[in-house]
Amino acid sequence: ISPSTVGDTGGVEFIKSMGKAYSSYRDKNGNLGTINEGTFTYFCSGQVHEANTFGPNIGFVDRLYIFGEEIDDGRIFAIHEKTLYQISGQGTGDAAAIQGGVNGMGFDSLENAALISTGEEDHVAIMTSPDYGTQAFRLYVGIKGYQTDGQSCGACAGDENLLARNGLAFGSWWYLEGDLPSSGSLTGSFGTNIGAAITYSKHEDVDTNPNNPTQVVMGNENYGVFLFDYELGFQNGKFDAANSSFQVTRSPASAQIPSPDNVEWAADGSIFVTSDSSEGNINRILPNGNVIEIGRTIGSTESAGILDISSLFDYEPASILLTNAMYCPSALHVLINPDAVLTLPPTSSPTSSSMPSAIPSHMPSSSPSARPSPEPSSEPTTSSSVLPTESKVPSYEPSVNPSLTPSFSQNPSSSPSETSSESPSISLIPSLFPTGTP
C-alpha cells in the first residue's frame, strides 16, 4: 500500500502460514494416483465453494476449491482437504443419454469456473470461461450421487466418491449459443453446435452474484464487462436444455474500464474489476452503476486478481480486499477501506485458529493471451428459447435487498483521479471508497 497516499498503518501480522494446498491425488474415477507436477501448465483463476453453497442440499455437498489450466485442452481440478481431484474427462457411463449435451466434463483452456444455483437438490451447474482453447463458453450440468459408470452410489461416502456426491463424476455439457451484445442485452440457448457458440478471444474471469446466484459477471479484455442471467429448467428430475436459456447484458461501465480481467462480485452488490493493462487499474462498479477507480499498479504491470476477504475479519463486504501486481517478482497487496465497519465485535485478533481455513475465492490471473479477435456483432441474435413457466424451477430467492444487483441499464458516472509513484506498488486513489460506504 502506498503510505504517501493513505498513511503508514505500522503493519500487522497478517499471513500466519502458507504451503501447498494438496498432498495426495485422485483421478476422475476416485482412484489414488501419483501427482505429476511436471505436467501442470498455467494455473489461472480459481474459486472456493462452500458446502450447501446456496442453501440446504443445493450446490456442492463438500467445500471445494475449483481451478484449471489456461492452455489448450487444459484440465479442471478440485481440492478438498489436501487431496487434488481431476474433474475433466469421461467415464464409462453416458450422462448425455439421460439429459443431452456432450458426455463428461470437457477439456479446455480454463480462466475460471462459476457455480450457478439450480434451485433444486439433484444437480450442480457450472459455467466455464475459456481464454485459450475453444474460446467458447460452456455450461456443465452434473448429477449428484452417480459414479463415472452411471451407477448410483447413494450418499457416496468416502474420499473416493467425492466427485460423485458433488455431481462432478457424472454429467454433460453444452455450449452457450448466442452472441455478446455491443450494448444492451441478448438472449441465448444451450446446444452442442460450436458454430453457434459465444466464441471470442480474451474471455477472462467469472464470478457468481452472492445475492442471486443465477447471475454471473464476466470480464472480457477486448469487449467489456458482461452479466449472464440464467434460467435453468428441470423436468422429471432431469435438466431440460430445450426449455432453459440465459440473458447476457453488456455493462455501460465497460466504457470506463480498460481491458477488464479479474472480477469479484461482493455481497454489498459492488463488482470489482482489475485491468490487464500497463496501469493495472482497479475499479469498483457500485450497485447504482457508477464506477470508481480505487487504485492501480505502478511499474507498467497489470493488476491480476481481486478478492474480498472482509468476512474473514467480521467487516462489512467490500471493506478489505486482496489484489496482486504482476511485475517480477509479483506482490500481493491489501486494500483497506478507511471507513470500514465491523459487522460483529471481534472476539480476538485474527489467527489461524480463529479464521476460517479459506482458500481465496479468486487466484491471480496468469499471463494473458495475445490472440486477435473480431469485433462482437452489434446486431441482436434471436437464438432464445421460450421457457414454459411450468418447466422452470425457481433458481434462487434472494434474501437481501434486490437493489444490491448493479444496474447495467444506465450510463454510469466516474470519479477520475490521478496518482503517481516511482516504486512498483499498488497506488491508492484518494477517493478509495465513497465516504461512509464500505
Tab-separated table of C-alpha atoms in Angstrom:
chain	number	residue	atom	x	y	z
A	1	ILE	CA	0.000	0.000	0.000
A	2	SER	CA	1.350	3.419	-0.842
A	3	PRO	CA	1.987	5.146	2.529
A	4	SER	CA	2.319	8.512	0.795
A	5	THR	CA	-1.363	8.279	-0.091
A	6	VAL	CA	-3.055	6.645	2.875
A	7	GLY	CA	-0.529	6.867	5.713
A	8	ASP	CA	1.538	4.207	7.432
A	9	THR	CA	-0.514	1.749	9.473
A	10	GLY	CA	2.572	0.386	11.193
A	11	GLY	CA	1.817	-3.079	9.880
A	12	VAL	CA	0.148	-6.106	11.446
A	13	GLU	CA	0.854	-9.824	11.398
A	14	PHE	CA	-1.368	-10.992	8.564
A	15	ILE	CA	-0.280	-14.274	6.963
A	16	LYS	CA	0.187	-16.972	9.603
A	17	SER	CA	1.336	-19.777	7.339
A	18	MET	CA	1.384	-20.913	3.739
A	19	GLY	CA	2.126	-24.056	1.806
A	20	LYS	CA	0.844	-26.436	-0.852
A	21	ALA	CA	-2.904	-26.971	-0.790
A	22	TYR	CA	-2.664	-30.693	-1.629
A	23	SER	CA	-0.639	-33.742	-0.582
A	24	SER	CA	-2.428	-36.578	-2.431
A	25	TYR	CA	-4.121	-37.122	-5.801
A	26	ARG	CA	-7.201	-38.987	-7.088
A	27	ASP	CA	-8.222	-39.377	-10.718
A	28	LYS	CA	-11.651	-38.876	-12.320
A	29	ASN	CA	-12.780	-42.290	-11.015
A	30	GLY	CA	-11.608	-41.571	-7.471
A	31	ASN	CA	-8.557	-43.849	-7.641
A	32	LEU	CA	-5.418	-42.826	-5.768
A	33	GLY	CA	-2.517	-41.880	-8.007
A	34	THR	CA	0.769	-40.042	-8.161
A	35	ILE	CA	0.911	-36.277	-8.522
A	36	ASN	CA	2.917	-35.413	-11.614
A	37	GLU	CA	3.516	-31.717	-11.084
A	38	GLY	CA	5.682	-31.611	-14.181
A	39	THR	CA	2.517	-31.799	-16.282
A	40	PHE	CA	0.832	-28.796	-14.637
A	41	THR	CA	0.543	-25.843	-17.033
A	42	TYR	CA	-0.573	-22.263	-16.364
A	43	PHE	CA	-2.961	-22.479	-13.448
A	44	CYS	CA	-5.078	-19.339	-13.667
A	45	SER	CA	-8.020	-18.137	-11.574
A	46	GLY	CA	-9.828	-20.345	-9.084
A	47	GLN	CA	-12.648	-20.194	-6.599
A	48	VAL	CA	-13.675	-21.828	-3.337
A	49	HIS	CA	-17.263	-23.047	-2.924
A	50	GLU	CA	-18.730	-23.847	0.476
A	51	ALA	CA	-20.754	-26.943	1.271
A	52	ASN	CA	-24.516	-26.400	0.777
A	53	THR	CA	-23.435	-23.466	-1.339
A	54	PHE	CA	-26.868	-21.952	-1.979
A	55	GLY	CA	-28.878	-23.463	0.865
A	56	PRO	CA	-29.503	-26.910	2.382
A	57	ASN	CA	-28.544	-29.585	-0.183
A	58	ILE	CA	-28.264	-27.016	-3.016
A	59	GLY	CA	-24.886	-26.667	-4.685
A	60	PHE	CA	-21.909	-28.728	-3.607
A	61	VAL	CA	-22.068	-31.227	-0.762
A	62	ASP	CA	-18.468	-30.538	0.283
A	63	ARG	CA	-16.248	-27.489	0.477
A	64	LEU	CA	-14.312	-27.434	-2.822
A	65	TYR	CA	-11.705	-25.268	-4.487
A	66	ILE	CA	-12.150	-25.403	-8.296
A	67	PHE	CA	-9.439	-24.293	-10.725
A	68	GLY	CA	-7.859	-25.296	-14.023
A	69	GLU	CA	-5.137	-24.941	-16.622
A	70	GLU	CA	-5.166	-21.985	-19.021
A	71	ILE	CA	-3.936	-23.939	-22.036
A	72	ASP	CA	-5.492	-25.767	-24.994
A	73	ASP	CA	-7.125	-28.991	-23.748
A	74	GLY	CA	-6.414	-27.977	-20.161
A	75	ARG	CA	-7.716	-29.914	-17.157
A	76	ILE	CA	-10.109	-28.822	-14.426
A	77	PHE	CA	-9.309	-29.820	-10.840
A	78	ALA	CA	-10.856	-29.705	-7.376
A	79	ILE	CA	-9.121	-29.652	-3.991
A	80	HIS	CA	-10.778	-30.942	-0.833
A	81	GLU	CA	-8.971	-31.453	2.473
A	82	LYS	CA	-5.475	-31.662	0.951
A	83	THR	CA	-6.494	-34.038	-1.875
A	84	LEU	CA	-6.314	-32.978	-5.530
A	85	TYR	CA	-9.006	-34.452	-7.815
A	86	GLN	CA	-9.133	-34.309	-11.621
A	87	ILE	CA	-12.642	-33.400	-12.813
A	88	SER	CA	-12.071	-33.306	-16.578
A	89	GLY	CA	-12.743	-36.413	-18.621
A	90	GLN	CA	-15.427	-39.027	-19.226
A	91	GLY	CA	-16.395	-42.244	-17.533
A	92	THR	CA	-17.962	-45.363	-18.997
A	93	GLY	CA	-21.436	-44.051	-18.233
A	94	ASP	CA	-23.172	-41.700	-20.670
A	95	ALA	CA	-24.879	-38.799	-18.915
A	96	ALA	CA	-25.683	-37.287	-22.315
A	97	ALA	CA	-28.020	-40.203	-22.979
A	98	ILE	CA	-30.021	-39.109	-19.922
A	99	GLN	CA	-30.068	-35.322	-20.213
A	100	GLY	CA	-28.460	-34.452	-23.565
A	101	GLY	CA	-25.351	-32.390	-24.195
A	102	VAL	CA	-21.863	-33.855	-24.520
A	103	ASN	CA	-20.839	-36.541	-22.033
A	104	GLY	CA	-18.410	-35.775	-19.213
A	105	MET	CA	-16.522	-32.620	-18.269
A	106	GLY	CA	-14.667	-31.397	-21.317
A	107	PHE	CA	-11.003	-30.459	-21.595
A	108	ASP	CA	-10.442	-26.806	-22.477
A	109	SER	CA	-8.442	-23.768	-21.502
A	110	LEU	CA	-9.892	-22.509	-18.221
A	111	GLU	CA	-9.713	-18.949	-16.956
A	112	ASN	CA	-12.197	-19.731	-14.188
A	113	ALA	CA	-15.468	-21.526	-13.446
A	114	ALA	CA	-18.612	-20.130	-11.802
A	115	LEU	CA	-21.027	-22.323	-9.833
A	116	ILE	CA	-24.674	-21.470	-10.601
A	117	SER	CA	-27.652	-22.301	-8.411
A	118	THR	CA	-30.018	-24.854	-9.960
A	119	GLY	CA	-32.676	-24.212	-7.287
A	120	GLU	CA	-33.007	-27.965	-6.640
A	121	GLU	CA	-31.009	-30.654	-4.860
A	122	ASP	CA	-30.080	-33.219	-7.523
A	123	HIS	CA	-27.790	-31.273	-9.883
A	124	VAL	CA	-24.946	-28.778	-9.998
A	125	ALA	CA	-24.378	-26.279	-12.825
A	126	ILE	CA	-21.013	-24.735	-13.731
A	127	MET	CA	-20.190	-22.058	-16.322
A	128	THR	CA	-16.635	-22.312	-17.662
A	129	SER	CA	-14.792	-19.361	-19.209
A	130	PRO	CA	-12.002	-20.292	-21.690
A	131	ASP	CA	-9.317	-17.741	-22.534
A	132	TYR	CA	-7.485	-20.011	-24.985
A	133	GLY	CA	-8.630	-23.333	-26.470
A	134	THR	CA	-12.113	-23.283	-27.992
A	135	GLN	CA	-12.752	-19.780	-26.598
A	136	ALA	CA	-16.406	-20.853	-26.317
A	137	PHE	CA	-18.440	-20.675	-23.105
A	138	ARG	CA	-19.824	-23.946	-21.760
A	139	LEU	CA	-22.396	-24.972	-19.172
A	140	TYR	CA	-21.763	-28.238	-17.333
A	141	VAL	CA	-24.676	-29.896	-15.503
A	142	GLY	CA	-23.685	-32.711	-13.162
A	143	ILE	CA	-25.916	-35.297	-11.496
A	144	LYS	CA	-25.199	-35.809	-7.805
A	145	GLY	CA	-24.814	-39.284	-6.366
A	146	TYR	CA	-23.579	-41.065	-9.508
A	147	GLN	CA	-20.159	-42.501	-10.321
A	148	THR	CA	-18.480	-42.218	-13.706
A	149	ASP	CA	-20.059	-45.519	-14.824
A	150	GLY	CA	-23.537	-44.039	-14.314
A	151	GLN	CA	-24.289	-46.178	-11.270
A	152	SER	CA	-25.813	-44.624	-8.171
A	153	CYS	CA	-23.656	-44.640	-5.062
A	154	GLY	CA	-26.344	-43.229	-2.746
A	155	ALA	CA	-24.747	-40.840	-0.268
A	156	CYS	CA	-21.393	-41.703	-1.904
A	157	ALA	CA	-19.381	-41.725	1.313
A	158	GLY	CA	-15.598	-41.800	1.285
A	159	ASP	CA	-12.845	-39.808	-0.386
A	160	GLU	CA	-13.024	-41.998	-3.495
A	161	ASN	CA	-16.617	-40.803	-4.080
A	162	LEU	CA	-16.075	-37.084	-3.504
A	163	LEU	CA	-16.618	-36.155	-7.163
A	164	ALA	CA	-19.665	-38.437	-7.388
A	165	ARG	CA	-21.506	-36.975	-4.406
A	166	ASN	CA	-20.826	-33.440	-5.657
A	167	GLY	CA	-22.111	-34.042	-9.203
A	168	LEU	CA	-18.641	-33.856	-10.760
A	169	ALA	CA	-18.216	-37.514	-11.789
A	170	PHE	CA	-21.321	-37.980	-13.959
A	171	GLY	CA	-22.688	-35.160	-16.098
A	172	SER	CA	-22.621	-33.484	-19.508
A	173	TRP	CA	-22.063	-30.061	-21.023
A	174	TRP	CA	-23.471	-27.625	-23.612
A	175	TYR	CA	-22.191	-24.557	-25.431
A	176	LEU	CA	-23.765	-21.207	-24.643
A	177	GLU	CA	-25.235	-20.411	-28.057
A	178	GLY	CA	-25.789	-16.772	-28.949
A	179	ASP	CA	-23.621	-13.652	-29.050
A	180	LEU	CA	-22.160	-10.931	-26.861
A	181	PRO	CA	-24.121	-7.680	-27.248
A	182	SER	CA	-22.267	-4.489	-28.110
A	183	SER	CA	-24.844	-2.768	-25.895
A	184	GLY	CA	-27.999	-3.783	-24.066
A	185	SER	CA	-28.985	-7.451	-23.745
A	186	LEU	CA	-29.315	-10.595	-25.847
A	187	THR	CA	-30.920	-13.955	-25.084
A	188	GLY	CA	-29.216	-17.267	-25.755
A	189	SER	CA	-29.796	-21.002	-25.513
A	190	PHE	CA	-27.836	-24.221	-24.872
A	191	GLY	CA	-26.675	-26.602	-27.600
A	192	THR	CA	-23.814	-28.687	-28.973
A	193	ASN	CA	-23.017	-26.682	-32.117
A	194	ILE	CA	-19.735	-24.830	-31.637
A	195	GLY	CA	-20.549	-22.772	-34.716
A	196	ALA	CA	-23.407	-21.155	-32.764
A	197	ALA	CA	-21.467	-20.760	-29.507
A	198	ILE	CA	-20.406	-17.430	-27.996
A	199	THR	CA	-16.800	-17.532	-29.167
A	200	TYR	CA	-14.353	-14.655	-28.705
A	201	SER	CA	-10.781	-14.313	-27.521
A	202	LYS	CA	-9.925	-12.951	-24.092
A	203	HIS	CA	-12.808	-14.371	-22.078
A	204	GLU	CA	-11.433	-13.759	-18.615
A	205	ASP	CA	-12.595	-14.238	-15.027
A	206	VAL	CA	-16.157	-15.105	-13.945
A	207	ASP	CA	-17.840	-14.780	-10.542
A	208	THR	CA	-21.318	-15.573	-9.219
A	209	ASN	CA	-23.577	-12.961	-7.633
A	210	PRO	CA	-23.667	-13.940	-3.918
A	211	ASN	CA	-27.119	-12.355	-3.571
A	212	ASN	CA	-28.622	-14.007	-6.648
A	213	PRO	CA	-26.510	-16.997	-7.741
A	214	THR	CA	-28.226	-17.480	-11.088
A	215	GLN	CA	-26.248	-14.401	-12.205
A	216	VAL	CA	-22.588	-14.409	-13.256
A	217	VAL	CA	-20.306	-11.479	-14.104
A	218	MET	CA	-17.586	-11.925	-16.736
A	219	GLY	CA	-14.714	-9.686	-17.805
A	220	ASN	CA	-13.599	-9.789	-21.432
A	221	GLU	CA	-10.348	-7.953	-22.029
A	222	ASN	CA	-11.359	-6.813	-25.514
A	223	TYR	CA	-15.089	-6.137	-25.177
A	224	GLY	CA	-16.038	-5.178	-21.627
A	225	VAL	CA	-17.901	-6.411	-18.558
A	226	PHE	CA	-20.909	-8.694	-19.077
A	227	LEU	CA	-23.672	-10.056	-16.840
A	228	PHE	CA	-25.141	-13.511	-17.515
A	229	ASP	CA	-28.563	-14.298	-16.016
A	230	TYR	CA	-29.536	-17.987	-16.189
A	231	GLU	CA	-32.968	-19.618	-16.327
A	232	LEU	CA	-32.386	-23.348	-15.856
A	233	GLY	CA	-35.336	-25.711	-16.244
A	234	PHE	CA	-35.735	-29.281	-14.959
A	235	GLN	CA	-38.343	-31.874	-15.908
A	236	ASN	CA	-38.858	-35.182	-14.110
A	237	GLY	CA	-35.535	-34.865	-12.295
A	238	LYS	CA	-33.580	-34.106	-15.492
A	239	PHE	CA	-32.046	-30.917	-16.854
A	240	ASP	CA	-34.234	-29.587	-19.675
A	241	ALA	CA	-31.848	-27.767	-22.006
A	242	ALA	CA	-34.532	-27.057	-24.612
A	243	ASN	CA	-36.570	-25.097	-22.072
A	244	SER	CA	-33.648	-23.296	-20.470
A	245	SER	CA	-31.987	-20.053	-21.521
A	246	PHE	CA	-29.757	-17.195	-20.446
A	247	GLN	CA	-29.638	-13.442	-20.949
A	248	VAL	CA	-26.335	-11.615	-21.373
A	249	THR	CA	-26.033	-7.857	-20.814
A	250	ARG	CA	-23.087	-5.565	-21.520
A	251	SER	CA	-22.423	-3.163	-18.642
A	252	PRO	CA	-22.319	0.530	-19.590
A	253	ALA	CA	-19.389	0.652	-17.152
A	254	SER	CA	-17.352	-1.151	-19.815
A	255	ALA	CA	-16.548	2.186	-21.448
A	256	GLN	CA	-14.720	3.310	-18.295
A	257	ILE	CA	-12.800	0.118	-17.500
A	258	PRO	CA	-9.816	-0.650	-19.760
A	259	SER	CA	-9.059	-4.311	-20.535
A	260	PRO	CA	-11.299	-5.964	-17.893
A	261	ASP	CA	-9.742	-9.119	-16.473
A	262	ASN	CA	-10.367	-10.456	-12.973
A	263	VAL	CA	-13.709	-9.775	-11.301
A	264	GLU	CA	-15.144	-10.075	-7.797
A	265	TRP	CA	-18.867	-9.724	-7.026
A	266	ALA	CA	-19.073	-8.571	-3.409
A	267	ALA	CA	-22.004	-9.188	-1.083
A	268	ASP	CA	-22.833	-5.457	-0.942
A	269	GLY	CA	-23.631	-5.587	-4.667
A	270	SER	CA	-20.373	-3.990	-5.851
A	271	ILE	CA	-18.382	-5.558	-8.662
A	272	PHE	CA	-14.612	-5.087	-8.524
A	273	VAL	CA	-12.749	-5.308	-11.843
A	274	THR	CA	-8.989	-5.349	-12.404
A	275	SER	CA	-7.412	-4.326	-15.694
A	276	ASP	CA	-4.876	-6.260	-17.740
A	277	SER	CA	-3.113	-3.058	-18.774
A	278	SER	CA	0.154	-1.246	-18.101
A	279	GLU	CA	-1.583	0.931	-15.492
A	280	GLY	CA	-3.278	-2.003	-13.802
A	281	ASN	CA	-6.458	-0.087	-12.960
A	282	ILE	CA	-8.646	-1.392	-10.127
A	283	ASN	CA	-12.268	-0.254	-10.462
A	284	ARG	CA	-15.412	-0.685	-8.425
A	285	ILE	CA	-18.834	-0.767	-10.114
A	286	LEU	CA	-21.330	0.372	-7.473
A	287	PRO	CA	-24.841	-1.113	-7.276
A	288	ASN	CA	-26.208	2.035	-8.949
A	289	GLY	CA	-23.865	1.522	-11.925
A	290	ASN	CA	-21.383	4.285	-11.082
A	291	VAL	CA	-17.688	3.494	-11.462
A	292	ILE	CA	-14.950	4.489	-9.014
A	293	GLU	CA	-11.264	3.835	-9.619
A	294	ILE	CA	-9.861	2.754	-6.255
A	295	GLY	CA	-6.260	2.047	-7.220
A	296	ARG	CA	-3.770	0.982	-9.853
A	297	THR	CA	-0.436	-0.756	-10.104
A	298	ILE	CA	2.721	1.258	-10.632
A	299	GLY	CA	5.575	-0.098	-12.712
A	300	SER	CA	3.952	-0.932	-16.078
A	301	THR	CA	2.251	-4.118	-14.956
A	302	GLU	CA	-1.262	-5.479	-14.786
A	303	SER	CA	-3.329	-5.852	-11.632
A	304	ALA	CA	-4.131	-9.563	-11.513
A	305	GLY	CA	-6.773	-10.952	-9.202
A	306	ILE	CA	-9.154	-9.284	-6.764
A	307	LEU	CA	-10.660	-10.861	-3.655
A	308	ASP	CA	-12.976	-9.523	-0.950
A	309	ILE	CA	-11.815	-11.023	2.358
A	310	SER	CA	-13.869	-8.723	4.624
A	311	SER	CA	-15.953	-11.532	6.106
A	312	LEU	CA	-12.840	-13.272	7.462
A	313	PHE	CA	-12.361	-10.307	9.789
A	314	ASP	CA	-16.043	-9.633	10.596
A	315	TYR	CA	-16.165	-6.489	8.455
A	316	GLU	CA	-18.882	-5.332	6.109
A	317	PRO	CA	-18.485	-6.505	2.477
A	318	ALA	CA	-16.047	-4.585	0.256
A	319	SER	CA	-14.024	-3.350	3.256
A	320	ILE	CA	-10.815	-5.409	2.896
A	321	LEU	CA	-9.517	-6.566	-0.481
A	322	LEU	CA	-6.546	-8.574	-1.722
A	323	THR	CA	-5.060	-7.872	-5.129
A	324	ASN	CA	-1.880	-8.814	-6.946
A	325	ALA	CA	0.552	-6.877	-9.114
A	326	MET	CA	2.226	-8.990	-11.810
A	327	TYR	CA	5.608	-7.305	-12.020
A	328	CYS	CA	8.600	-9.549	-11.386
A	329	PRO	CA	8.613	-10.522	-8.625
A	330	SER	CA	4.851	-10.327	-8.204
A	331	ALA	CA	3.423	-8.942	-4.975
A	332	LEU	CA	0.208	-9.391	-3.034
A	333	HIS	CA	-1.374	-6.214	-1.648
A	334	VAL	CA	-4.069	-5.467	0.912
A	335	LEU	CA	-6.520	-2.627	0.206
A	336	ILE	CA	-8.394	-1.390	3.278
A	337	ASN	CA	-11.381	0.933	3.241
A	338	PRO	CA	-10.678	3.705	5.792
A	339	ASP	CA	-14.429	3.816	6.531
A	340	ALA	CA	-14.695	0.057	7.099
A	341	VAL	CA	-17.417	-1.017	9.543
A	342	LEU	CA	-17.419	-4.108	11.729
A	343	THR	CA	-20.385	-6.449	11.393
A	344	LEU	CA	-19.653	-8.210	14.694
A	345	PRO	CA	-17.426	-7.237	17.632
A	346	PRO	CA	-14.161	-9.164	17.195
A	347	THR	CA	-13.512	-11.732	19.896
A	348	SER	CA	-9.774	-11.809	19.211
A	349	SER	CA	-7.210	-10.685	16.682
A	350	PRO	CA	-7.232	-12.834	13.544
A	351	THR	CA	-5.232	-16.034	13.937
A	352	SER	CA	-5.006	-19.274	12.064
A	353	SER	CA	-7.337	-20.826	14.618
A	354	SER	CA	-9.925	-18.040	14.681
A	355	MET	CA	-10.032	-17.507	10.906
A	356	PRO	CA	-11.751	-19.945	8.542
A	357	SER	CA	-9.262	-22.070	6.637
A	358	ALA	CA	-10.383	-20.423	3.424
A	359	ILE	CA	-8.657	-20.703	0.109
A	360	PRO	CA	-9.116	-17.380	-1.724
A	361	SER	CA	-12.154	-17.348	-3.978
A	362	HIS	CA	-10.003	-15.982	-6.805
A	363	MET	CA	-6.411	-16.766	-7.553
A	364	PRO	CA	-4.271	-14.281	-9.503
A	365	SER	CA	-4.550	-14.474	-13.268
A	366	SER	CA	-1.775	-15.904	-15.370
A	367	SER	CA	-0.212	-14.349	-18.442
A	368	PRO	CA	-2.827	-13.043	-20.868
A	369	SER	CA	-3.472	-14.273	-24.359
A	370	ALA	CA	-2.340	-12.081	-27.214
A	371	ARG	CA	-4.655	-13.612	-29.776
A	372	PRO	CA	-6.578	-11.187	-32.023
A	373	SER	CA	-10.330	-11.411	-32.201
A	374	PRO	CA	-13.187	-9.997	-34.230
A	375	GLU	CA	-15.480	-7.290	-33.006
A	376	PRO	CA	-18.644	-8.657	-31.431
A	377	SER	CA	-21.754	-8.369	-33.504
A	378	SER	CA	-23.879	-5.325	-32.813
A	379	GLU	CA	-26.936	-6.997	-34.295
A	380	PRO	CA	-29.127	-8.790	-31.737
A	381	THR	CA	-29.384	-12.513	-32.254
A	382	THR	CA	-32.618	-14.430	-31.994
A	383	SER	CA	-31.378	-17.712	-30.593
A	384	SER	CA	-33.520	-17.597	-27.460
A	385	SER	CA	-35.740	-20.387	-26.231
A	386	VAL	CA	-39.219	-19.820	-24.847
A	387	LEU	CA	-39.408	-21.044	-21.288
A	388	PRO	CA	-42.754	-22.512	-20.221
A	389	THR	CA	-43.307	-21.468	-16.646
A	390	GLU	CA	-44.348	-24.938	-15.567
A	391	SER	CA	-40.953	-26.365	-16.510
A	392	LYS	CA	-38.787	-23.946	-14.561
A	393	VAL	CA	-37.505	-24.473	-11.060
A	394	PRO	CA	-37.066	-21.144	-9.260
A	395	SER	CA	-33.295	-20.964	-9.149
A	396	TYR	CA	-32.932	-18.674	-6.149
A	397	GLU	CA	-34.868	-16.324	-3.937
A	398	PRO	CA	-32.547	-13.550	-2.748
A	399	SER	CA	-32.762	-12.887	0.972
A	400	VAL	CA	-31.387	-9.366	0.608
A	401	ASN	CA	-32.435	-6.122	-0.995
A	402	PRO	CA	-32.696	-6.563	-4.794
A	403	SER	CA	-31.030	-3.168	-5.182
A	404	LEU	CA	-27.724	-4.889	-4.424
A	405	THR	CA	-27.656	-6.097	-8.020
A	406	PRO	CA	-25.743	-3.472	-10.025
A	407	SER	CA	-27.750	-1.555	-12.592
A	408	PHE	CA	-26.436	-2.351	-16.083
A	409	SER	CA	-29.036	-0.218	-17.819
A	410	GLN	CA	-27.792	3.287	-17.124
A	411	ASN	CA	-24.719	5.271	-18.099
A	412	PRO	CA	-22.532	5.407	-15.012
A	413	SER	CA	-20.530	8.414	-13.947
A	414	SER	CA	-16.932	8.105	-12.901
A	415	SER	CA	-14.778	9.626	-10.224
A	416	PRO	CA	-11.483	10.192	-12.051
A	417	SER	CA	-8.333	10.783	-10.093
A	418	GLU	CA	-4.615	10.867	-10.698
A	419	THR	CA	-1.764	9.142	-8.926
A	420	SER	CA	1.952	8.734	-9.481
A	421	SER	CA	4.777	6.826	-7.893
A	422	GLU	CA	8.193	5.592	-8.870
A	423	SER	CA	8.107	2.379	-6.851
A	424	PRO	CA	6.414	-0.813	-8.061
A	425	SER	CA	3.392	-0.975	-5.787
A	426	ILE	CA	-0.346	-0.526	-5.587
A	427	SER	CA	-1.150	3.173	-5.641
A	428	LEU	CA	-4.410	4.010	-3.906
A	429	ILE	CA	-6.734	6.653	-5.244
A	430	PRO	CA	-7.679	9.255	-2.581
A	431	SER	CA	-11.380	8.509	-3.283
A	432	LEU	CA	-10.691	4.872	-2.342
A	433	PHE	CA	-14.312	4.303	-1.406
A	434	PRO	CA	-17.305	6.658	-1.196
A	435	THR	CA	-17.322	8.353	2.206
A	436	GLY	CA	-19.408	6.376	4.662
A	437	THR	CA	-19.875	3.499	2.222
A	438	PRO	CA	-17.780	0.394	2.862
